[in-house]
mmCIF file of C-alpha atoms in Angstrom:
data_model
loop_
_atom_site.group_PDB
_atom_site.id
_atom_site.type_symbol
_atom_site.label_atom_id
_atom_site.label_comp_id
_atom_site.label_asym_id
_atom_site.label_seq_id
_atom_site.Cartn_x
_atom_site.Cartn_y
_atom_site.Cartn_z
ATOM 1 C CA TYR A 1 0.018 0.105 0.025
ATOM 2 C CA GLN A 2 0.903 3.390 -0.968
ATOM 3 C CA VAL A 3 0.718 5.951 2.307
ATOM 4 C CA ALA A 4 1.698 8.951 0.478
ATOM 5 C CA THR A 5 2.510 10.136 -3.030
ATOM 6 C CA GLN A 6 5.521 12.469 -1.808
ATOM 7 C CA ASP A 7 8.603 11.925 0.727
ATOM 8 C CA TYR A 8 8.427 13.445 3.854
ATOM 9 C CA ASP A 9 10.585 13.877 6.685
ATOM 10 C CA TYR A 10 8.246 11.980 9.188
ATOM 11 C CA TYR A 11 5.140 10.291 8.921
ATOM 12 C CA VAL A 12 2.938 9.787 12.169
ATOM 13 C CA LEU A 13 0.647 6.882 12.598
ATOM 14 C CA GLU A 14 -2.161 6.130 14.898
ATOM 15 C CA LEU A 15 -2.122 2.291 14.912
ATOM 16 C CA SER A 16 -4.976 0.254 16.606
ATOM 17 C CA SER A 17 -3.887 -2.958 18.243
ATOM 18 C CA PHE A 18 -5.779 -4.822 15.350
ATOM 19 C CA GLN A 19 -3.632 -3.400 12.914
ATOM 20 C CA LEU A 20 -0.490 -3.931 14.796
ATOM 21 C CA ASP A 21 -1.560 -8.017 14.952
ATOM 22 C CA GLY A 22 -0.855 -7.865 11.445
ATOM 23 C CA MET A 23 2.503 -6.002 11.227
ATOM 24 C CA TYR A 24 5.325 -7.991 11.583
ATOM 25 C CA ASP A 25 8.307 -6.085 9.457
ATOM 26 C CA PHE A 26 6.935 -2.564 10.756
ATOM 27 C CA LYS A 27 9.699 -0.578 12.549
ATOM 28 C CA ALA A 28 8.716 2.688 14.139
ATOM 29 C CA ASP A 29 12.056 5.175 15.151
ATOM 30 C CA ILE A 30 9.899 6.459 17.467
ATOM 31 C CA ALA A 31 6.831 4.839 19.198
ATOM 32 C CA VAL A 32 4.556 6.266 21.728
ATOM 33 C CA LEU A 33 2.065 4.392 24.376
ATOM 34 C CA LEU A 34 -0.116 6.499 25.687
ATOM 35 C CA ASN A 35 -1.852 3.976 28.133
ATOM 36 C CA ILE A 36 -3.660 0.779 27.723
ATOM 37 C CA THR A 37 -7.073 0.311 28.808
ATOM 38 C CA PRO A 38 -9.550 -2.819 28.670
ATOM 39 C CA ASP A 39 -11.028 -1.961 25.392
ATOM 40 C CA HIS A 40 -11.503 -4.128 22.415
ATOM 41 C CA LEU A 41 -10.892 -7.303 24.664
ATOM 42 C CA ASP A 42 -13.662 -9.482 22.653
ATOM 43 C CA ARG A 43 -10.819 -9.462 19.937
ATOM 44 C CA TYR A 44 -8.341 -11.027 22.334
ATOM 45 C CA ASP A 45 -10.455 -13.972 23.962
ATOM 46 C CA ASN A 46 -11.439 -11.345 26.768
ATOM 47 C CA GLN A 47 -7.615 -11.939 28.033
ATOM 48 C CA MET A 48 -6.029 -8.822 28.672
ATOM 49 C CA GLU A 49 -2.411 -10.286 28.612
ATOM 50 C CA LYS A 50 -3.305 -10.845 24.885
ATOM 51 C CA TYR A 51 -4.552 -7.518 24.113
ATOM 52 C CA ILE A 52 -1.248 -6.040 26.132
ATOM 53 C CA LYS A 53 0.990 -7.903 23.827
ATOM 54 C CA SER A 54 -0.731 -6.715 21.044
ATOM 55 C CA LYS A 55 -0.280 -3.044 22.022
ATOM 56 C CA PHE A 56 3.340 -3.830 22.587
ATOM 57 C CA ARG A 57 3.915 -5.203 19.241
ATOM 58 C CA ILE A 58 5.081 -1.705 17.928
ATOM 59 C CA THR A 59 8.099 -2.126 19.996
ATOM 60 C CA GLN A 60 8.978 -5.673 18.446
ATOM 61 C CA ASN A 61 11.461 -4.332 15.556
ATOM 62 C CA MET A 62 12.796 -1.294 17.476
ATOM 63 C CA SER A 63 16.799 -0.972 17.868
ATOM 64 C CA GLU A 64 18.963 0.868 20.204
ATOM 65 C CA SER A 65 18.924 4.037 18.374
ATOM 66 C CA ASP A 66 15.031 4.151 18.446
ATOM 67 C CA CYS A 67 13.001 5.673 21.083
ATOM 68 C CA PHE A 68 9.807 4.247 23.119
ATOM 69 C CA ILE A 69 7.885 6.959 24.858
ATOM 70 C CA PHE A 70 5.680 5.816 27.314
ATOM 71 C CA CYS A 71 3.078 6.762 30.408
ATOM 72 C CA ALA A 72 4.881 5.982 33.497
ATOM 73 C CA ASP A 73 1.485 6.528 35.453
ATOM 74 C CA ASP A 74 0.110 3.461 33.466
ATOM 75 C CA GLU A 75 0.622 0.412 35.624
ATOM 76 C CA ILE A 76 -0.356 -1.940 33.090
ATOM 77 C CA SER A 77 2.255 -0.837 30.657
ATOM 78 C CA ILE A 78 4.901 -0.478 33.401
ATOM 79 C CA SER A 79 4.056 -4.112 34.643
ATOM 80 C CA HIS A 80 4.475 -5.297 30.953
ATOM 81 C CA LEU A 81 7.380 -3.328 30.345
ATOM 82 C CA ASN A 82 9.199 -4.796 33.666
ATOM 83 C CA GLU A 83 8.700 -8.475 31.904
ATOM 84 C CA ILE A 84 10.081 -7.679 28.376
ATOM 85 C CA VAL A 85 13.529 -6.953 26.905
ATOM 86 C CA LEU A 86 13.151 -3.459 25.009
ATOM 87 C CA LYS A 87 16.080 -2.373 22.812
ATOM 88 C CA ALA A 88 14.541 0.974 22.282
ATOM 89 C CA LYS A 89 15.636 4.216 24.532
ATOM 90 C CA GLN A 90 12.877 4.537 27.066
ATOM 91 C CA LEU A 91 11.420 7.771 27.493
ATOM 92 C CA PRO A 92 8.775 8.212 30.236
ATOM 93 C CA PHE A 93 6.242 10.782 30.997
ATOM 94 C CA SER A 94 4.248 11.365 34.309
ATOM 95 C CA GLN A 95 2.293 13.607 36.295
ATOM 96 C CA LYS A 96 3.620 11.998 39.366
ATOM 97 C CA GLU A 97 7.182 11.244 39.150
ATOM 98 C CA LYS A 98 10.192 13.113 37.856
ATOM 99 C CA PHE A 99 13.000 11.711 35.264
ATOM 100 C CA ASP A 100 16.400 12.742 34.193
ATOM 101 C CA GLU A 101 15.225 12.153 30.788
ATOM 102 C CA GLY A 102 11.333 12.255 29.790
ATOM 103 C CA ALA A 103 8.503 14.556 30.816
ATOM 104 C CA PHE A 104 6.937 15.432 34.329
ATOM 105 C CA ILE A 105 4.889 18.134 36.082
ATOM 106 C CA GLU A 106 6.728 20.340 38.477
ATOM 107 C CA GLU A 107 5.648 23.646 39.980
ATOM 108 C CA GLU A 108 2.581 23.929 37.557
ATOM 109 C CA GLN A 109 5.129 23.801 34.694
ATOM 110 C CA MET A 110 5.456 20.560 32.178
ATOM 111 C CA LYS A 111 9.179 19.708 31.993
ATOM 112 C CA VAL A 112 10.729 17.656 29.149
ATOM 113 C CA ARG A 113 14.278 16.656 29.316
ATOM 114 C CA TYR A 114 16.212 15.187 26.575
ATOM 115 C CA LYS A 115 19.855 14.350 26.419
ATOM 116 C CA ASP A 116 21.391 18.003 27.283
ATOM 117 C CA ASP A 117 18.310 20.115 26.636
ATOM 118 C CA GLU A 118 14.997 20.909 28.654
ATOM 119 C CA TYR A 119 11.876 22.617 27.597
ATOM 120 C CA ASN A 120 9.413 23.995 30.199
ATOM 121 C CA MET A 121 6.038 25.106 29.599
ATOM 122 C CA PHE A 122 3.471 26.333 32.231
ATOM 123 C CA LEU A 123 0.368 23.935 32.148
ATOM 124 C CA ASN A 124 -1.896 27.068 31.981
ATOM 125 C CA GLU A 125 -0.356 27.850 28.453
ATOM 126 C CA LEU A 126 -1.272 24.558 26.868
ATOM 127 C CA SER A 127 -4.287 25.000 24.532
ATOM 128 C CA LEU A 128 -5.849 21.688 25.507
ATOM 129 C CA GLN A 129 -6.356 21.285 29.271
ATOM 130 C CA GLY A 130 -7.343 18.217 31.355
ATOM 131 C CA LYS A 131 -5.230 15.562 32.733
ATOM 132 C CA HIS A 132 -5.378 13.362 29.458
ATOM 133 C CA ASN A 133 -4.417 16.424 27.278
ATOM 134 C CA ILE A 134 -1.382 17.236 29.667
ATOM 135 C CA TYR A 135 -0.520 13.629 29.330
ATOM 136 C CA ASN A 136 -0.910 13.814 25.308
ATOM 137 C CA SER A 137 1.022 17.067 25.593
ATOM 138 C CA MET A 138 3.819 15.564 27.274
ATOM 139 C CA ALA A 139 4.377 12.725 24.633
ATOM 140 C CA ALA A 140 4.110 15.233 21.878
ATOM 141 C CA ALA A 141 6.768 17.315 23.617
ATOM 142 C CA ILE A 142 9.085 14.494 24.218
ATOM 143 C CA THR A 143 8.661 13.372 20.470
ATOM 144 C CA GLY A 144 9.334 16.924 19.236
ATOM 145 C CA LYS A 145 12.576 16.832 21.563
ATOM 146 C CA VAL A 146 13.712 13.685 20.090
ATOM 147 C CA LEU A 147 13.209 15.147 16.481
ATOM 148 C CA ASN A 148 15.240 18.403 17.529
ATOM 149 C CA ILE A 149 12.109 20.550 17.071
ATOM 150 C CA ARG A 150 12.987 23.891 18.476
ATOM 151 C CA ASN A 151 11.604 24.950 21.798
ATOM 152 C CA GLU A 152 9.703 27.982 20.223
ATOM 153 C CA VAL A 153 8.003 25.678 17.638
ATOM 154 C CA LEU A 154 6.981 23.400 20.437
ATOM 155 C CA ARG A 155 5.474 26.037 22.175
ATOM 156 C CA GLN A 156 3.741 27.512 19.336
ATOM 157 C CA SER A 157 2.277 23.855 18.502
ATOM 158 C CA LEU A 158 1.144 23.189 22.052
ATOM 159 C CA SER A 159 -0.001 26.692 23.253
ATOM 160 C CA SER A 160 -3.342 28.394 23.038
ATOM 161 C CA CYS A 161 -1.188 31.797 22.273
#
């Protein structure tokens, strides 16, 4: 299948567990897993473990040069991460914990750290408010830092200004 008729620097895909089930050769350079909730269990014989394995298929061909961005507040994801070997660099985001690399909340700011760079943004500047939107913003900001997107561009993309 042809996804696009022109070449682009980046492609962003939202993949369902159903789509991931049939992907064997797909390799993401950057993968984001926001959370795992008991959806679509009917496709997995009502077994949560099968559904979790399906969601983690996005990591199956990742290498040491790739990045896996995930929510450290999602107990299901963390539990599964502790059971597997993942070659990709792990970059967590959380509204409860702080990290040397990843994203977290501190003093009403979203703080994103990647390599030797830190990006900060006040939560009230985010155009989309609410707990789940803060998670989405953190994941997007980490992705932006991995792709070397300038802080000004991140701020413009995430802010209501």
